[in-house]
Amino acid sequence: MRHQVEILPSLLAADFMKLGEEIEAVEAGGARMLHYDVMDGRFVPNISMGVPVLEAIRKSTELWLDVHLMVVEPEKHIEAFRGAGADSISVHQEACPHLHRTLTEIQQLGARAGVVINPGTPVAVLDEVLEVANFVLVMSVNPGYGGQKFLPAVLQKVRQLDQARRKRGLGFSIEMDGGVDLSNVAEIADAGCDWFVAGSSVFRSGDPALAVRELHARATAGRQILA
Ligand code: DX5
Ligand code: ZN
């Protein structure tokens, strides 16, 4: 099964005083999905944005909204984020004692369900939920902040997941988040990744539309090697 390459600009790195313009710029660059980071100051050290900001974004754009919950007890919040307009919601394996149930609940609310693993968490813990999840997000930095350096050791996990889905005939997409930029996007694509979250490399580049276009072109070229 072929998955589409998607570049997901991470709004955490956008200029919040002109969020509307920032979103228009990345849409002009061809982005079809936006990544929205929710941090609670407990699961991760930082606090970011929550439900009201997502509601405002939903009113101003048709783009796919991919909500990444970096919070403890994420199951308590999925309904509110879905209600505010999330199209996909991902929860951390490390934060979910009832992961299977939480993924199912996200789907019952009508959203796509993703599971996230930190750099220190092996792919093996996902074995029993790969049939259920719509996508798997592999963190390539320790979550909590934008602008961190990509950890190349996690590429192996993307390869493992890609192999697992081929072998088992599963349709989940593979997403990578943290430190993705022009220097590494082709290699990540070659490992089997489909969705590329990019914060700093898009919004701090001076030209977000161009950055999305270039990242997309390079990721697509990287995937060609694989195909
Ligand atoms: C990190 C967040 C990321 C972050 C990525 O905890 O989950 O989505 O915004 O930002 P960059 O691309 O700057 O590493
Ligand atoms: Zn994220």
PDB file of C-alpha atoms and ligand atoms in Angstrom:
ATOM      1  CA  MET A   1       0.000   0.000   0.000  1.00  0.00           C
ATOM      2  CA  ARG A   2       1.351   3.408  -1.001  1.00  0.00           C
ATOM      3  CA  HIS A   3       0.920   6.250   1.436  1.00  0.00           C
ATOM      4  CA  GLN A   4       0.994   9.889   0.476  1.00  0.00           C
ATOM      5  CA  VAL A   5       3.811  12.161   1.529  1.00  0.00           C
ATOM      6  CA  GLU A   6       2.485  14.962   3.718  1.00  0.00           C
ATOM      7  CA  ILE A   7       4.398  17.849   5.277  1.00  0.00           C
ATOM      8  CA  LEU A   8       2.707  18.951   8.502  1.00  0.00           C
ATOM      9  CA  PRO A   9       3.811  22.421   9.613  1.00  0.00           C
ATOM     10  CA  SER A  10       3.903  22.473  13.422  1.00  0.00           C
ATOM     11  CA  LEU A  11       2.077  25.561  14.652  1.00  0.00           C
ATOM     12  CA  LEU A  12       4.139  25.631  17.835  1.00  0.00           C
ATOM     13  CA  ALA A  13       6.867  27.382  15.821  1.00  0.00           C
ATOM     14  CA  ALA A  14       4.501  29.878  14.145  1.00  0.00           C
ATOM     15  CA  ASP A  15       4.196  33.544  15.036  1.00  0.00           C
ATOM     16  CA  PHE A  16       1.076  33.480  17.232  1.00  0.00           C
ATOM     17  CA  MET A  17       0.390  37.158  16.606  1.00  0.00           C
ATOM     18  CA  LYS A  18      -0.258  36.327  12.973  1.00  0.00           C
ATOM     19  CA  LEU A  19      -1.409  32.756  13.051  1.00  0.00           C
ATOM     20  CA  GLY A  20      -3.926  33.276  10.244  1.00  0.00           C
ATOM     21  CA  GLU A  21      -1.274  34.538   7.819  1.00  0.00           C
ATOM     22  CA  GLU A  22       1.106  31.761   8.815  1.00  0.00           C
ATOM     23  CA  ILE A  23      -1.542  29.151   8.029  1.00  0.00           C
ATOM     24  CA  GLU A  24      -2.335  30.777   4.681  1.00  0.00           C
ATOM     25  CA  ALA A  25       1.364  30.736   3.810  1.00  0.00           C
ATOM     26  CA  VAL A  26       1.848  27.033   4.423  1.00  0.00           C
ATOM     27  CA  GLU A  27      -1.374  26.249   2.597  1.00  0.00           C
ATOM     28  CA  ALA A  28      -0.043  28.203  -0.363  1.00  0.00           C
ATOM     29  CA  GLY A  29       3.073  26.024  -0.143  1.00  0.00           C
ATOM     30  CA  GLY A  30       0.928  22.917  -0.565  1.00  0.00           C
ATOM     31  CA  ALA A  31       0.436  21.797   3.042  1.00  0.00           C
ATOM     32  CA  ARG A  32      -2.783  19.855   3.533  1.00  0.00           C
ATOM     33  CA  MET A  33      -2.356  19.071   7.196  1.00  0.00           C
ATOM     34  CA  LEU A  34      -1.358  21.122  10.241  1.00  0.00           C
ATOM     35  CA  HIS A  35       0.244  19.752  13.397  1.00  0.00           C
ATOM     36  CA  TYR A  36      -1.003  21.109  16.726  1.00  0.00           C
ATOM     37  CA  ASP A  37       1.013  20.422  19.900  1.00  0.00           C
ATOM     38  CA  VAL A  38      -0.761  20.252  23.235  1.00  0.00           C
ATOM     39  CA  MET A  39       1.544  20.231  26.297  1.00  0.00           C
ATOM     40  CA  ASP A  40       0.399  20.200  29.910  1.00  0.00           C
ATOM     41  CA  GLY A  41       3.516  20.915  31.965  1.00  0.00           C
ATOM     42  CA  ARG A  42       3.242  17.413  33.453  1.00  0.00           C
ATOM     43  CA  PHE A  43       3.771  14.775  30.771  1.00  0.00           C
ATOM     44  CA  VAL A  44       6.274  17.202  29.263  1.00  0.00           C
ATOM     45  CA  PRO A  45       7.923  20.147  31.049  1.00  0.00           C
ATOM     46  CA  ASN A  46       6.391  22.816  28.827  1.00  0.00           C
ATOM     47  CA  ILE A  47       2.856  24.212  28.510  1.00  0.00           C
ATOM     48  CA  SER A  48       1.579  25.133  25.035  1.00  0.00           C
ATOM     49  CA  MET A  49      -1.926  25.712  23.724  1.00  0.00           C
ATOM     50  CA  GLY A  50      -5.271  24.021  24.320  1.00  0.00           C
ATOM     51  CA  VAL A  51      -8.859  23.783  23.117  1.00  0.00           C
ATOM     52  CA  PRO A  52      -9.855  27.472  22.526  1.00  0.00           C
ATOM     53  CA  VAL A  53      -6.968  28.167  20.144  1.00  0.00           C
ATOM     54  CA  LEU A  54      -7.797  25.030  18.159  1.00  0.00           C
ATOM     55  CA  GLU A  55     -11.413  26.189  17.916  1.00  0.00           C
ATOM     56  CA  ALA A  56     -10.287  29.516  16.478  1.00  0.00           C
ATOM     57  CA  ILE A  57      -8.021  27.790  13.948  1.00  0.00           C
ATOM     58  CA  ARG A  58     -10.829  25.413  12.923  1.00  0.00           C
ATOM     59  CA  LYS A  59     -13.036  28.399  12.091  1.00  0.00           C
ATOM     60  CA  SER A  60     -10.413  29.873   9.794  1.00  0.00           C
ATOM     61  CA  THR A  61      -9.120  26.869   7.831  1.00  0.00           C
ATOM     62  CA  GLU A  62     -10.242  23.723   6.060  1.00  0.00           C
ATOM     63  CA  LEU A  63      -6.847  22.074   6.459  1.00  0.00           C
ATOM     64  CA  TRP A  64      -6.569  18.756   8.287  1.00  0.00           C
ATOM     65  CA  LEU A  65      -5.847  19.390  11.977  1.00  0.00           C
ATOM     66  CA  ASP A  66      -3.535  16.798  13.549  1.00  0.00           C
ATOM     67  CA  VAL A  67      -3.571  17.154  17.331  1.00  0.00           C
ATOM     68  CA  HIS A  68      -0.625  15.715  19.276  1.00  0.00           C
ATOM     69  CA  LEU A  69      -1.533  15.307  22.942  1.00  0.00           C
ATOM     70  CA  MET A  70       1.528  15.482  25.190  1.00  0.00           C
ATOM     71  CA  VAL A  71      -0.514  15.319  28.356  1.00  0.00           C
ATOM     72  CA  VAL A  72      -1.152  12.904  31.204  1.00  0.00           C
ATOM     73  CA  GLU A  73      -4.512  11.125  31.057  1.00  0.00           C
ATOM     74  CA  PRO A  74      -5.136  12.148  27.442  1.00  0.00           C
ATOM     75  CA  GLU A  75      -8.374  10.127  27.398  1.00  0.00           C
ATOM     76  CA  LYS A  76      -9.954  12.883  29.493  1.00  0.00           C
ATOM     77  CA  HIS A  77      -9.430  15.434  26.723  1.00  0.00           C
ATOM     78  CA  ILE A  78     -10.045  13.682  23.427  1.00  0.00           C
ATOM     79  CA  GLU A  79     -13.715  14.600  23.271  1.00  0.00           C
ATOM     80  CA  ALA A  80     -13.000  18.302  23.784  1.00  0.00           C
ATOM     81  CA  PHE A  81     -10.307  18.374  21.103  1.00  0.00           C
ATOM     82  CA  ARG A  82     -12.479  16.441  18.681  1.00  0.00           C
ATOM     83  CA  GLY A  83     -15.306  18.890  19.421  1.00  0.00           C
ATOM     84  CA  ALA A  84     -12.955  21.782  18.701  1.00  0.00           C
ATOM     85  CA  GLY A  85     -12.209  20.376  15.250  1.00  0.00           C
ATOM     86  CA  ALA A  86      -9.370  17.852  15.448  1.00  0.00           C
ATOM     87  CA  ASP A  87      -9.313  15.512  12.423  1.00  0.00           C
ATOM     88  CA  SER A  88      -6.689  13.234  13.936  1.00  0.00           C
ATOM     89  CA  ILE A  89      -5.616  12.858  17.542  1.00  0.00           C
ATOM     90  CA  SER A  90      -2.485  11.120  18.769  1.00  0.00           C
ATOM     91  CA  VAL A  91      -1.780   9.967  22.305  1.00  0.00           C
ATOM     92  CA  HIS A  92       1.474   8.782  23.854  1.00  0.00           C
ATOM     93  CA  GLN A  93       1.865   5.096  24.603  1.00  0.00           C
ATOM     94  CA  GLU A  94       3.724   6.188  27.749  1.00  0.00           C
ATOM     95  CA  ALA A  95       0.658   8.102  28.988  1.00  0.00           C
ATOM     96  CA  CYS A  96      -2.003   5.467  28.244  1.00  0.00           C
ATOM     97  CA  PRO A  97      -2.514   2.429  30.459  1.00  0.00           C
ATOM     98  CA  HIS A  98      -5.568   1.543  28.324  1.00  0.00           C
ATOM     99  CA  LEU A  99      -4.111   2.372  24.966  1.00  0.00           C
ATOM    100  CA  HIS A 100      -6.362   0.080  22.940  1.00  0.00           C
ATOM    101  CA  ARG A 101      -9.466   1.593  24.499  1.00  0.00           C
ATOM    102  CA  THR A 102      -8.263   5.174  24.045  1.00  0.00           C
ATOM    103  CA  LEU A 103      -7.487   4.653  20.351  1.00  0.00           C
ATOM    104  CA  THR A 104     -10.906   3.100  19.839  1.00  0.00           C
ATOM    105  CA  GLU A 105     -12.573   6.005  21.631  1.00  0.00           C
ATOM    106  CA  ILE A 106     -10.850   8.503  19.343  1.00  0.00           C
ATOM    107  CA  GLN A 107     -12.201   6.588  16.348  1.00  0.00           C
ATOM    108  CA  GLN A 108     -15.688   6.413  17.834  1.00  0.00           C
ATOM    109  CA  LEU A 109     -15.625  10.198  18.026  1.00  0.00           C
ATOM    110  CA  GLY A 110     -15.021  10.232  14.276  1.00  0.00           C
ATOM    111  CA  ALA A 111     -11.316  11.146  14.249  1.00  0.00           C
ATOM    112  CA  ARG A 112      -8.241   9.235  13.083  1.00  0.00           C
ATOM    113  CA  ALA A 113      -6.340   7.719  15.997  1.00  0.00           C
ATOM    114  CA  GLY A 114      -2.573   7.819  16.372  1.00  0.00           C
ATOM    115  CA  VAL A 115      -0.168   6.414  18.917  1.00  0.00           C
ATOM    116  CA  VAL A 116       3.109   8.178  19.739  1.00  0.00           C
ATOM    117  CA  ILE A 117       6.348   6.754  21.101  1.00  0.00           C
ATOM    118  CA  ASN A 118       9.155   8.740  22.727  1.00  0.00           C
ATOM    119  CA  PRO A 119      12.771   8.187  21.645  1.00  0.00           C
ATOM    120  CA  GLY A 120      13.297   5.904  24.667  1.00  0.00           C
ATOM    121  CA  THR A 121      10.321   3.653  23.888  1.00  0.00           C
ATOM    122  CA  PRO A 122      10.738   0.625  21.598  1.00  0.00           C
ATOM    123  CA  VAL A 123       8.395  -0.204  18.706  1.00  0.00           C
ATOM    124  CA  ALA A 124       7.735  -3.614  20.266  1.00  0.00           C
ATOM    125  CA  VAL A 125       5.294  -2.125  22.822  1.00  0.00           C
ATOM    126  CA  LEU A 126       2.957  -1.259  19.929  1.00  0.00           C
ATOM    127  CA  ASP A 127       2.674  -4.816  18.664  1.00  0.00           C
ATOM    128  CA  GLU A 128      -0.893  -5.335  19.854  1.00  0.00           C
ATOM    129  CA  VAL A 129      -2.271  -1.987  18.697  1.00  0.00           C
ATOM    130  CA  LEU A 130      -0.871  -1.791  15.160  1.00  0.00           C
ATOM    131  CA  GLU A 131      -4.107  -3.340  13.891  1.00  0.00           C
ATOM    132  CA  VAL A 132      -6.121  -0.570  15.562  1.00  0.00           C
ATOM    133  CA  ALA A 133      -4.083   2.612  15.091  1.00  0.00           C
ATOM    134  CA  ASN A 134      -4.584   4.717  11.968  1.00  0.00           C
ATOM    135  CA  PHE A 135      -1.070   6.098  12.333  1.00  0.00           C
ATOM    136  CA  VAL A 136       2.058   5.790  14.463  1.00  0.00           C
ATOM    137  CA  LEU A 137       4.036   8.897  15.393  1.00  0.00           C
ATOM    138  CA  VAL A 138       7.717   8.261  16.093  1.00  0.00           C
ATOM    139  CA  MET A 139       9.246  11.098  18.130  1.00  0.00           C
ATOM    140  CA  SER A 140      12.657  12.096  16.830  1.00  0.00           C
ATOM    141  CA  VAL A 141      13.303  14.422  19.792  1.00  0.00           C
ATOM    142  CA  ASN A 142      12.259  14.169  23.414  1.00  0.00           C
ATOM    143  CA  PRO A 143       8.918  15.976  23.383  1.00  0.00           C
ATOM    144  CA  GLY A 144       8.376  19.312  25.083  1.00  0.00           C
ATOM    145  CA  TYR A 145      10.034  21.891  22.887  1.00  0.00           C
ATOM    146  CA  GLY A 146      10.373  22.903  19.268  1.00  0.00           C
ATOM    147  CA  GLY A 147      13.743  23.536  17.674  1.00  0.00           C
ATOM    148  CA  GLN A 148      15.607  20.504  19.021  1.00  0.00           C
ATOM    149  CA  LYS A 149      18.135  18.388  17.182  1.00  0.00           C
ATOM    150  CA  PHE A 150      16.959  15.304  15.255  1.00  0.00           C
ATOM    151  CA  LEU A 151      17.980  11.991  16.861  1.00  0.00           C
ATOM    152  CA  PRO A 152      19.056   9.713  13.960  1.00  0.00           C
ATOM    153  CA  ALA A 153      18.826   6.523  16.047  1.00  0.00           C
ATOM    154  CA  VAL A 154      15.012   6.643  15.717  1.00  0.00           C
ATOM    155  CA  LEU A 155      15.196   5.958  11.959  1.00  0.00           C
ATOM    156  CA  GLN A 156      15.543   2.300  12.795  1.00  0.00           C
ATOM    157  CA  LYS A 157      12.095   2.429  14.394  1.00  0.00           C
ATOM    158  CA  VAL A 158      10.546   3.815  11.209  1.00  0.00           C
ATOM    159  CA  ARG A 159      12.116   0.947   9.255  1.00  0.00           C
ATOM    160  CA  GLN A 160      10.768  -1.582  11.752  1.00  0.00           C
ATOM    161  CA  LEU A 161       7.263  -0.118  11.527  1.00  0.00           C
ATOM    162  CA  ASP A 162       7.347  -0.033   7.744  1.00  0.00           C
ATOM    163  CA  GLN A 163       8.427  -3.665   7.659  1.00  0.00           C
ATOM    164  CA  ALA A 164       5.732  -4.632  10.169  1.00  0.00           C
ATOM    165  CA  ARG A 165       2.946  -3.023   8.161  1.00  0.00           C
ATOM    166  CA  ARG A 166       4.106  -4.651   4.920  1.00  0.00           C
ATOM    167  CA  LYS A 167       4.447  -8.049   6.546  1.00  0.00           C
ATOM    168  CA  ARG A 168       1.099  -7.881   8.317  1.00  0.00           C
ATOM    169  CA  GLY A 169      -0.751  -6.083   5.512  1.00  0.00           C
ATOM    170  CA  LEU A 170      -1.694  -3.133   7.726  1.00  0.00           C
ATOM    171  CA  GLY A 171      -2.606   0.348   6.567  1.00  0.00           C
ATOM    172  CA  PHE A 172      -1.348   2.657   9.311  1.00  0.00           C
ATOM    173  CA  SER A 173       0.644   5.720   8.310  1.00  0.00           C
ATOM    174  CA  ILE A 174       4.010   6.556   9.848  1.00  0.00           C
ATOM    175  CA  GLU A 175       4.650  10.088  11.128  1.00  0.00           C
ATOM    176  CA  MET A 176       7.865  11.633  12.408  1.00  0.00           C
ATOM    177  CA  ASP A 177       8.121  14.664  14.669  1.00  0.00           C
ATOM    178  CA  GLY A 178      11.093  16.687  15.868  1.00  0.00           C
ATOM    179  CA  GLY A 179      14.053  18.298  14.160  1.00  0.00           C
ATOM    180  CA  VAL A 180      12.881  17.443  10.638  1.00  0.00           C
ATOM    181  CA  ASP A 181      14.512  19.702   8.049  1.00  0.00           C
ATOM    182  CA  LEU A 182      15.908  19.744   4.522  1.00  0.00           C
ATOM    183  CA  SER A 183      19.086  17.980   5.600  1.00  0.00           C
ATOM    184  CA  ASN A 184      17.351  14.826   6.878  1.00  0.00           C
ATOM    185  CA  VAL A 185      13.887  14.619   5.285  1.00  0.00           C
ATOM    186  CA  ALA A 186      14.953  12.404   2.353  1.00  0.00           C
ATOM    187  CA  GLU A 187      16.628   9.903   4.647  1.00  0.00           C
ATOM    188  CA  ILE A 188      13.534   9.779   6.879  1.00  0.00           C
ATOM    189  CA  ALA A 189      11.381   9.219   3.804  1.00  0.00           C
ATOM    190  CA  ASP A 190      13.701   6.466   2.644  1.00  0.00           C
ATOM    191  CA  ALA A 191      13.213   4.722   5.999  1.00  0.00           C
ATOM    192  CA  GLY A 192       9.464   4.516   5.243  1.00  0.00           C
ATOM    193  CA  CYS A 193       7.943   7.631   6.808  1.00  0.00           C
ATOM    194  CA  ASP A 194       4.788   9.205   5.273  1.00  0.00           C
ATOM    195  CA  TRP A 195       3.977  12.267   7.390  1.00  0.00           C
ATOM    196  CA  PHE A 196       6.678  14.762   8.274  1.00  0.00           C
ATOM    197  CA  VAL A 197       6.069  17.281  11.053  1.00  0.00           C
ATOM    198  CA  ALA A 198       8.195  20.383  10.617  1.00  0.00           C
ATOM    199  CA  GLY A 199       8.113  23.363  12.969  1.00  0.00           C
ATOM    200  CA  SER A 200      11.261  25.472  12.980  1.00  0.00           C
ATOM    201  CA  SER A 201      12.330  24.424   9.492  1.00  0.00           C
ATOM    202  CA  VAL A 202       9.063  25.836   8.130  1.00  0.00           C
ATOM    203  CA  PHE A 203       8.106  28.825  10.270  1.00  0.00           C
ATOM    204  CA  ARG A 204      11.609  30.039  11.126  1.00  0.00           C
ATOM    205  CA  SER A 205      12.836  29.731   7.548  1.00  0.00           C
ATOM    206  CA  GLY A 206      11.811  33.192   6.369  1.00  0.00           C
ATOM    207  CA  ASP A 207       9.562  31.714   3.666  1.00  0.00           C
ATOM    208  CA  PRO A 208       7.172  29.080   5.053  1.00  0.00           C
ATOM    209  CA  ALA A 209       5.494  28.382   1.684  1.00  0.00           C
ATOM    210  CA  LEU A 210       8.807  27.679  -0.002  1.00  0.00           C
ATOM    211  CA  ALA A 211       9.984  25.568   2.940  1.00  0.00           C
ATOM    212  CA  VAL A 212       6.909  23.311   2.676  1.00  0.00           C
ATOM    213  CA  ARG A 213       7.384  22.950  -1.071  1.00  0.00           C
ATOM    214  CA  GLU A 214      11.072  22.072  -0.721  1.00  0.00           C
ATOM    215  CA  LEU A 215      10.505  19.621   2.110  1.00  0.00           C
ATOM    216  CA  HIS A 216       7.760  17.919   0.112  1.00  0.00           C
ATOM    217  CA  ALA A 217       9.927  17.634  -2.989  1.00  0.00           C
ATOM    218  CA  ARG A 218      12.850  16.229  -1.070  1.00  0.00           C
ATOM    219  CA  ALA A 219      10.707  13.765   0.880  1.00  0.00           C
ATOM    220  CA  THR A 220       9.085  12.551  -2.328  1.00  0.00           C
ATOM    221  CA  ALA A 221      12.506  12.083  -3.912  1.00  0.00           C
ATOM    222  CA  GLY A 222      13.642  10.147  -0.823  1.00  0.00           C
ATOM    223  CA  ARG A 223      10.655   7.840  -1.123  1.00  0.00           C
ATOM    224  CA  GLN A 224      11.357   7.072  -4.737  1.00  0.00           C
ATOM    225  CA  ILE A 225      14.501   5.231  -3.707  1.00  0.00           C
ATOM    226  CA  LEU A 226      12.329   3.066  -1.478  1.00  0.00           C
ATOM    227  CA  ALA A 227       9.625   2.339  -4.037  1.00  0.00           C
TER     228      ALA A 227
HETATM  229  C1  DX5 B   1       7.960  18.622  20.132  1.00  0.00           C
HETATM  230  C2  DX5 B   1       6.698  18.793  19.336  1.00  0.00           C
HETATM  231  C3  DX5 B   1       6.957  19.047  17.906  1.00  0.00           C
HETATM  232  C4  DX5 B   1       7.640  20.350  17.603  1.00  0.00           C
HETATM  233  C5  DX5 B   1       8.473  20.158  16.372  1.00  0.00           C
HETATM  234  O1  DX5 B   1       7.656  18.273  21.430  1.00  0.00           O
HETATM  235  O2  DX5 B   1       5.906  17.624  19.439  1.00  0.00           O
HETATM  236  O3  DX5 B   1       5.780  18.916  17.118  1.00  0.00           O
HETATM  237  O4  DX5 B   1       6.727  21.398  17.385  1.00  0.00           O
HETATM  238  O5  DX5 B   1       9.237  21.282  16.157  1.00  0.00           O
HETATM  239  P1  DX5 B   1      10.613  21.249  15.338  1.00  0.00           P
HETATM  240  O6  DX5 B   1      10.266  20.844  13.944  1.00  0.00           O
HETATM  241  O7  DX5 B   1      11.103  22.659  15.463  1.00  0.00           O
HETATM  242  O8  DX5 B   1      11.506  20.253  16.021  1.00  0.00           O
HETATM  243 ZN    ZN B   2       4.273  17.335  17.927  1.00  0.00          ZN
END
